[in-house]
Coordinates of C-alpha atoms in Angstrom, one line a residue:
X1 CA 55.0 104.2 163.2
X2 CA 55.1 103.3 159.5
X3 CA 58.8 102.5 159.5
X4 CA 58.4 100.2 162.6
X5 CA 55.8 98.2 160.8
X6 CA 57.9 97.7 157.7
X7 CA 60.8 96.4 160.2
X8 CA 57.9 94.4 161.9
X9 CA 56.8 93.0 158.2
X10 CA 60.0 92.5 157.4
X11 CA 61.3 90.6 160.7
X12 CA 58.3 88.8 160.9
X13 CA 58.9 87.5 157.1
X14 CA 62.6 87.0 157.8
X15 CA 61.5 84.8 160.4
X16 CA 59.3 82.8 158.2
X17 CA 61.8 82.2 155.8
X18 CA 64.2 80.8 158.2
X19 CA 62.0 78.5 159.7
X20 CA 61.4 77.2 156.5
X21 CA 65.1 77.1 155.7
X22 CA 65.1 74.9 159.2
X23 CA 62.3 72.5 158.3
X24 CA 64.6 71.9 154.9
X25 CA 68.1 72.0 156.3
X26 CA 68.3 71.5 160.6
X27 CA 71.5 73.6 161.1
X28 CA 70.8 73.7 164.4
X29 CA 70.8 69.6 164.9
X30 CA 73.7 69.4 162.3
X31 CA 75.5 72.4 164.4
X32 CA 75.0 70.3 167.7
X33 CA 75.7 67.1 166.7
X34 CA 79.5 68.2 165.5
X35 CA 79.8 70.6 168.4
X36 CA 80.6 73.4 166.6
X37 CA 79.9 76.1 169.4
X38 CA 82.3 78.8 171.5
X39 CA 83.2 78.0 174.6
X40 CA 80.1 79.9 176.2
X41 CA 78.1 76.9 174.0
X42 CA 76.5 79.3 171.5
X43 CA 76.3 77.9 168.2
X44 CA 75.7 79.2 164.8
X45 CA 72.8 80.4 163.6
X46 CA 71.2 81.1 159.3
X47 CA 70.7 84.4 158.9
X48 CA 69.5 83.9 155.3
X49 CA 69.4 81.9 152.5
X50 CA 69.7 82.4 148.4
X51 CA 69.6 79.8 146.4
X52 CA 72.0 77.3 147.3
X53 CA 73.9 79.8 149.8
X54 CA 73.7 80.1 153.3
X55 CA 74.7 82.9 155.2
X56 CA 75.3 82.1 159.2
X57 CA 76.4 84.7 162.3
X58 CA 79.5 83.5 163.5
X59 CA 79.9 83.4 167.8
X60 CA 82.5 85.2 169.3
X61 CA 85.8 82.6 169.3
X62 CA 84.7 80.7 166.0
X63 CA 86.5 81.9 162.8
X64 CA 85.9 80.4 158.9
X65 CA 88.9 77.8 159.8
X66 CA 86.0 75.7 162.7
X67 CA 83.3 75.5 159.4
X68 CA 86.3 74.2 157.3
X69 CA 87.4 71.6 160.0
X70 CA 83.6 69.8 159.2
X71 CA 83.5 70.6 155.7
X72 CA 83.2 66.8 155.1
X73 CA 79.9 66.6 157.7
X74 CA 78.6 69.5 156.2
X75 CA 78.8 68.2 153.0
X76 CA 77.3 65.0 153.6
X77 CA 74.5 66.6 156.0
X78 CA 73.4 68.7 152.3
X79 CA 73.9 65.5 150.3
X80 CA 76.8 66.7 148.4
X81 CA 80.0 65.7 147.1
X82 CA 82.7 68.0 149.5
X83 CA 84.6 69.3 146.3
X84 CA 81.2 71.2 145.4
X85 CA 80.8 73.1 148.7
X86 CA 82.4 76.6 149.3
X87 CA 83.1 78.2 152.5
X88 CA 84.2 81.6 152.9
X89 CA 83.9 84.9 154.6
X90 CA 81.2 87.6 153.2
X91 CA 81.2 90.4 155.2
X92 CA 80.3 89.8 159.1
X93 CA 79.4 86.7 158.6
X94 CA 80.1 82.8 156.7
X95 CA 79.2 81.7 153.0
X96 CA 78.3 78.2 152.7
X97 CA 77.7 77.8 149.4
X98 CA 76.7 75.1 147.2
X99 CA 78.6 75.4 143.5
X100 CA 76.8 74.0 140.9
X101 CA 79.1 72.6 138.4
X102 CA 77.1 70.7 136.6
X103 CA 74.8 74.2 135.4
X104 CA 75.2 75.0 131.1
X105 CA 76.0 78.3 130.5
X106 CA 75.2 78.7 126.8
X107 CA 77.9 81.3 124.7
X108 CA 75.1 82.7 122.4
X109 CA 72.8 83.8 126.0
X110 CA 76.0 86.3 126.7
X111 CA 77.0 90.3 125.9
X112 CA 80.9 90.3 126.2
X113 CA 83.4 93.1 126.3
X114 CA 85.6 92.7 123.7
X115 CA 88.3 94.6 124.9
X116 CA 89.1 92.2 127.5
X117 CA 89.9 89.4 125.9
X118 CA 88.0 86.2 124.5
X119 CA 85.5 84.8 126.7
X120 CA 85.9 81.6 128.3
X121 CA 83.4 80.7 131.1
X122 CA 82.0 81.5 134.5
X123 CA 84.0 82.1 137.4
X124 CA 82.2 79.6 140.0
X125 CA 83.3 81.6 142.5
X126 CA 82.2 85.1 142.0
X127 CA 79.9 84.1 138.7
X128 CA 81.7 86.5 136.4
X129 CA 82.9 86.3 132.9
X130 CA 86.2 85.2 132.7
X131 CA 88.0 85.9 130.0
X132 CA 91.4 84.9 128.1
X133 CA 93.5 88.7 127.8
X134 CA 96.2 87.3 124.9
X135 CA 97.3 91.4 124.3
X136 CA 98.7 90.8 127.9
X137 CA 102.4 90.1 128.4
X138 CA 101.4 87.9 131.1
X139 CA 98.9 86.0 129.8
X140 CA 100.0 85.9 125.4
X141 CA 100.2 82.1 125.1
X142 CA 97.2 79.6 126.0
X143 CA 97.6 75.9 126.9
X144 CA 94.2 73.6 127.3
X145 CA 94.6 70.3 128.4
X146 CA 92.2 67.1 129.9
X147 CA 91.1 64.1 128.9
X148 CA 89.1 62.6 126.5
X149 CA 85.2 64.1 126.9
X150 CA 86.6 66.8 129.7
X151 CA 84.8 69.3 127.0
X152 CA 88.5 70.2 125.5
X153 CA 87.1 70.7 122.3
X154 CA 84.1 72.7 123.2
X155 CA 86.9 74.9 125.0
X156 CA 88.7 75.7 121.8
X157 CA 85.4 75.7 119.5
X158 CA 84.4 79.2 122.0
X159 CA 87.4 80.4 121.2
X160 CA 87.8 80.3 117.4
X161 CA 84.4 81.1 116.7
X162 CA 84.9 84.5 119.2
X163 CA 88.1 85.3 117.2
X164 CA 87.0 84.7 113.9
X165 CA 84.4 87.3 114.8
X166 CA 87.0 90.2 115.1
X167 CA 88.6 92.6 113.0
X168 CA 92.7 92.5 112.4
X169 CA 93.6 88.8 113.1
X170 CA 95.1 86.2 111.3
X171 CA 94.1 82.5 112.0
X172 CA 96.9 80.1 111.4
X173 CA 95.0 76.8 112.3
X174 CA 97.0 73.0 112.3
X175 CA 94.0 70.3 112.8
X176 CA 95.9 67.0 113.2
X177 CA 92.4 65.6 114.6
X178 CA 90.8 66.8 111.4
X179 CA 87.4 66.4 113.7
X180 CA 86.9 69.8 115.4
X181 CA 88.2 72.6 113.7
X182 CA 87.7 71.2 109.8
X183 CA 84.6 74.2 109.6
X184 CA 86.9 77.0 110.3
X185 CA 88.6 75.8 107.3
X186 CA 87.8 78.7 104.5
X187 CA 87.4 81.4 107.7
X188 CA 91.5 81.6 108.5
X189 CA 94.8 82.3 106.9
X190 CA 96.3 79.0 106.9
X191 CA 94.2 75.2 107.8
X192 CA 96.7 72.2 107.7
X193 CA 95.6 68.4 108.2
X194 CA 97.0 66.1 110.1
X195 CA 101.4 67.3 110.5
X196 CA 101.6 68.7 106.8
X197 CA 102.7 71.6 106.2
X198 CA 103.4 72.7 110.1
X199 CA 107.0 73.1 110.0
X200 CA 107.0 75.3 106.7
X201 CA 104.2 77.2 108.3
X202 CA 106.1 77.7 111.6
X203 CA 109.2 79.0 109.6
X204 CA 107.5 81.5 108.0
X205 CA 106.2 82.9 111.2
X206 CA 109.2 82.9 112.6
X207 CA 110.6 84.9 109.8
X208 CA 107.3 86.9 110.4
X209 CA 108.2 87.3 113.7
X210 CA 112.2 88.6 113.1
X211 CA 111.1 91.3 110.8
X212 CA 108.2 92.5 113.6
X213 CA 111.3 92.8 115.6
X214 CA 113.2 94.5 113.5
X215 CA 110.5 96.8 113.1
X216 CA 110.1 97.5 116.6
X217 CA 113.5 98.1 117.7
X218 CA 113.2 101.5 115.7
X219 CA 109.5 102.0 116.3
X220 CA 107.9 100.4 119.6
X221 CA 104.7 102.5 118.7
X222 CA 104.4 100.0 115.9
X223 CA 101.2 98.0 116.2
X224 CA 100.4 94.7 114.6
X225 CA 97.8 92.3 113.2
X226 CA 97.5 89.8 115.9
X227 CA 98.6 86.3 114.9
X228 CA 97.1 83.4 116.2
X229 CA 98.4 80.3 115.4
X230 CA 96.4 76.7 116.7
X231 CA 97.7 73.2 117.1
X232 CA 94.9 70.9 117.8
X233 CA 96.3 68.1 119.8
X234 CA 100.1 68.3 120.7
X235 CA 100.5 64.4 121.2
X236 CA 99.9 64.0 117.5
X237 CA 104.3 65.4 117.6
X238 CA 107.1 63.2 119.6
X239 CA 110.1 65.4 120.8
X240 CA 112.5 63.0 119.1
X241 CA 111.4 62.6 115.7
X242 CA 110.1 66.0 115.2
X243 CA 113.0 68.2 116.4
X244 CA 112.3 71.0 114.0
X245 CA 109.0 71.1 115.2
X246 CA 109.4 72.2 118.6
X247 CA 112.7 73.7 118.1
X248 CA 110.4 76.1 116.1
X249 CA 107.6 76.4 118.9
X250 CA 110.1 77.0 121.1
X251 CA 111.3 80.2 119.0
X252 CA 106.9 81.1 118.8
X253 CA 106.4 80.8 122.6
X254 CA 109.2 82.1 124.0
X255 CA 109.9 85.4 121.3
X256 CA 106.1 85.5 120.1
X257 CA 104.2 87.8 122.2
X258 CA 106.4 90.8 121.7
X259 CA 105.3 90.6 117.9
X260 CA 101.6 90.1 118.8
X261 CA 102.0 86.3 118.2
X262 CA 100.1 83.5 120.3
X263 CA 100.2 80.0 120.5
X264 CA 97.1 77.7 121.5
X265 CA 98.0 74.4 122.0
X266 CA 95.8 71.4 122.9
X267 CA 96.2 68.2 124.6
X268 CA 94.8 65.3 126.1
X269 CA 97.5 63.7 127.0
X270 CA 99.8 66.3 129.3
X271 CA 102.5 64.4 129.9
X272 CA 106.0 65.8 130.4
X273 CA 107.5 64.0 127.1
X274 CA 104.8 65.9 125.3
X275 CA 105.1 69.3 127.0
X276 CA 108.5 69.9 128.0
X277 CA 109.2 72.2 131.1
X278 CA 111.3 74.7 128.4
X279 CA 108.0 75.1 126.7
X280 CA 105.7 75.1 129.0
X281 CA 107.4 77.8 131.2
X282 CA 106.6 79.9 128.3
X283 CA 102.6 79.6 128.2
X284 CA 101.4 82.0 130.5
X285 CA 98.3 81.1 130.3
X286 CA 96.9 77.3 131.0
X287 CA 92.9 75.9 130.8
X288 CA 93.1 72.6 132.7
X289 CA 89.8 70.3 132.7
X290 CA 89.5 66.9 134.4
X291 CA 92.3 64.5 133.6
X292 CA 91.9 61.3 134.3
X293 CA 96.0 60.6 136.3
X294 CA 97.7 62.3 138.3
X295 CA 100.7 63.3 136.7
X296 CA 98.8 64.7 133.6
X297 CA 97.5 67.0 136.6
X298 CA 100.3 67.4 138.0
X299 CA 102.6 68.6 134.2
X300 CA 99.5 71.5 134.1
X301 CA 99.0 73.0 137.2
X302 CA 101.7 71.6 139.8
X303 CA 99.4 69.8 141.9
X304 CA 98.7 66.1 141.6
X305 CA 95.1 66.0 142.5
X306 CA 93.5 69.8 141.2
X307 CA 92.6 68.0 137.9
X308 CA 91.5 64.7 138.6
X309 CA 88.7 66.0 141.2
X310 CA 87.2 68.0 138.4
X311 CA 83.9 66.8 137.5
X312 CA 84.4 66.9 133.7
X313 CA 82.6 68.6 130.4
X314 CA 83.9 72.0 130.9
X315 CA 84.7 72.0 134.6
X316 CA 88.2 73.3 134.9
X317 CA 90.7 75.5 136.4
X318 CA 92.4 78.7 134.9
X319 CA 95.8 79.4 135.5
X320 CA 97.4 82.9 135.0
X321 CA 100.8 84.2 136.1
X322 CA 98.3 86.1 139.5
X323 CA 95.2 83.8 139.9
X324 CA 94.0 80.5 139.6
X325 CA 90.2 80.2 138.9
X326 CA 87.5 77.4 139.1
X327 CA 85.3 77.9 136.0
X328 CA 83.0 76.3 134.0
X329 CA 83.8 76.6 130.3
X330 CA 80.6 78.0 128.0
X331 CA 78.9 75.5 125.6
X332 CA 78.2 76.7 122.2
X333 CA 75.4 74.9 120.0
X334 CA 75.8 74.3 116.0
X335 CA 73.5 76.7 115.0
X336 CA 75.6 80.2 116.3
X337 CA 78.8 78.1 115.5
X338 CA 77.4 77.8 111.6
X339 CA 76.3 81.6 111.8
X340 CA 80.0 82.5 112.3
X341 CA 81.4 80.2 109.8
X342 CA 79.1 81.4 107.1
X343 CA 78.8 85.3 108.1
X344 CA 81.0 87.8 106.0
X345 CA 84.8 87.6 106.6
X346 CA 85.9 90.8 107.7
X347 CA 89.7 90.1 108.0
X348 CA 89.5 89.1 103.9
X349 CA 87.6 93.0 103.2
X350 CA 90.6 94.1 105.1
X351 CA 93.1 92.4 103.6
X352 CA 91.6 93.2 99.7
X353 CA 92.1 97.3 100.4

């Protein structure tokens, strides 16, 4: 008796809820107005609602691929643009869910797991951490590209001030912006303004890199301090007047990771005189935010419109060699950005014993 009047409570409530969901969203009108029905004329129906996602039965003789078909209706019958509505399968039934893109999530309100890699944002599909693994083989190199105010720079800010925060690293960081990255200054191994300086810097990492090798040929047990080297903005260098440049990068991206030594590069301009495909091939691992043509979309990611829908300010894709994610980059204020900078600097302890 007792469990029959919990199911009653709880049907009874369930029932409530969707009639409320009805008076706020008429699936049922929407649902006959598009004809999406089986052939028997049974139609949809919301079996619950949280949040912004909507769970419906499916007839017998619909599948996912009749909700996609009106994905355009449906999004215009929430008041939505169509790139910010998901539909997918979740168990026995369909996900209709609204994606909100435009939400803040804030680094500092975040545990992370160091072990797997630097954090970069929020899955927007399955609203997990997604992080940047550069001790992978797959993933060693990083790339993050979009237009001016696409939140490139709060990208890369996430990511310094998370690796200035561990143990065993050495920051090699060229700012040719001399904007962004000017505070990280005193916390890394190398800073260099504007294009002084990079080529000599690049040679001796090279160099760096050749003696790893060596190394490891007669002991691949041998583990080293991870290198990180940063170029903010890769427009700042032309292929034809600074040969020695990318020859050198070249040598970084395509020999690096095997001597524990990645590459960030930046850019908001993606073109393919910039980023040759002999380079890029290389970067296993590419952030792109909202560029503002086509073919800057189409240099990162192969597909002429994945970056120019993007809605901007840390809304981006992630591209590894085995996914390709829709996130939304974390925002980082001043004040946990100044507690980094000015917090002891554990890589100069180590490297004084």
């Amino acid at each position: 008796m007792i469990n029959l009047l919990i199911d009653s409570i709880f049907n009874a409530a369930k029932a409530i809820e969707n009639m409320v969901f009805k008076r706020k969203y008429n699936w049922d009108k929407l649902f006959y107005e598009i004809n999406l029905c089986n052939r028997s004329k049974e139609y949809p129906w919301l079996h619950h609602q949280c949040d912004n996602e909507f769970y419906f039965t499916i007839p017998i003789g619909l599948s996912i691929n009749d909700f996609i078909k009106y994905k355009i209706e449906i999004a215009t019958f929430l008041k939505i643009n169509q790139n910010d509505l998901k539909i997918e399968y979740n168990n026995t039934l369909i996900l209709i869910r609204i994606n909100k893109q435009n939400e803040t999530y804030n680094y500092e309100d975040y545990k992370f797991d160091n072990k797997k890699g630097v954090p970069i944002g929020i899955d927007l599909d399955r609203h997990n951490i997604i992080y940047w693994d550069y001790s992978s083989p797959n993933q060693c190199h990083l790339l993050i590209a979009g237009s001016t105010g696409s939140g490139k720079s709060v990208c890369l800010d996430v990511i310094v001030n998370n690796l200035i925060r561990r143990k065993n690293i050495d920051l090699y960081i060229q700012d040719t912006k001399l904007i962004d990255l000017y505070r990280y200054k005193n916390r890394c191994k190398y800073y260099g303004e504007g294009k002084n300086g990079i080529e000599d810097i690049m040679e001796e990492l090279t160099e760096e890199m050749e003696r790893r090798y060596k190394v490891l040929r007669k002991n691949k047990d041998k583990r080293y301090k991870s290198i990180f080297l940063i170029i903010e903005e890769l427009a700042s260098f032309n292929p034809k007047s600074d040969k020695e440049f990318y020859r050198l990068l070249g040598e970084l991206l395509s020999k690096g990771r095997a001597a524990s030594i990645c590459v960030i590069l930046t850019t908001q301009t993606p073109y393919a005189e910039i980023l040759p495909g002999v380079l890029k091939s290389n970067i296993n691992t590419k952030i792109g935010l909202k560029t503002n043509t086509k073919e800057a979309s189409k240099v990162v990611c192969g597909d002429y419109e994945a970056l120019m829908n993007l809605k901007g300010k840390g809304h981006g894709k992630i591209f590894t060699a085995n996914s390709v994610k829709e996130i939304q980059c974390f925002k980082i204020e001043e004040a946990p950005t100044a507690a980094t900078v000015d917090a002891p600097d554990d890589n100069k302890k180590a490297n004084n014993h």
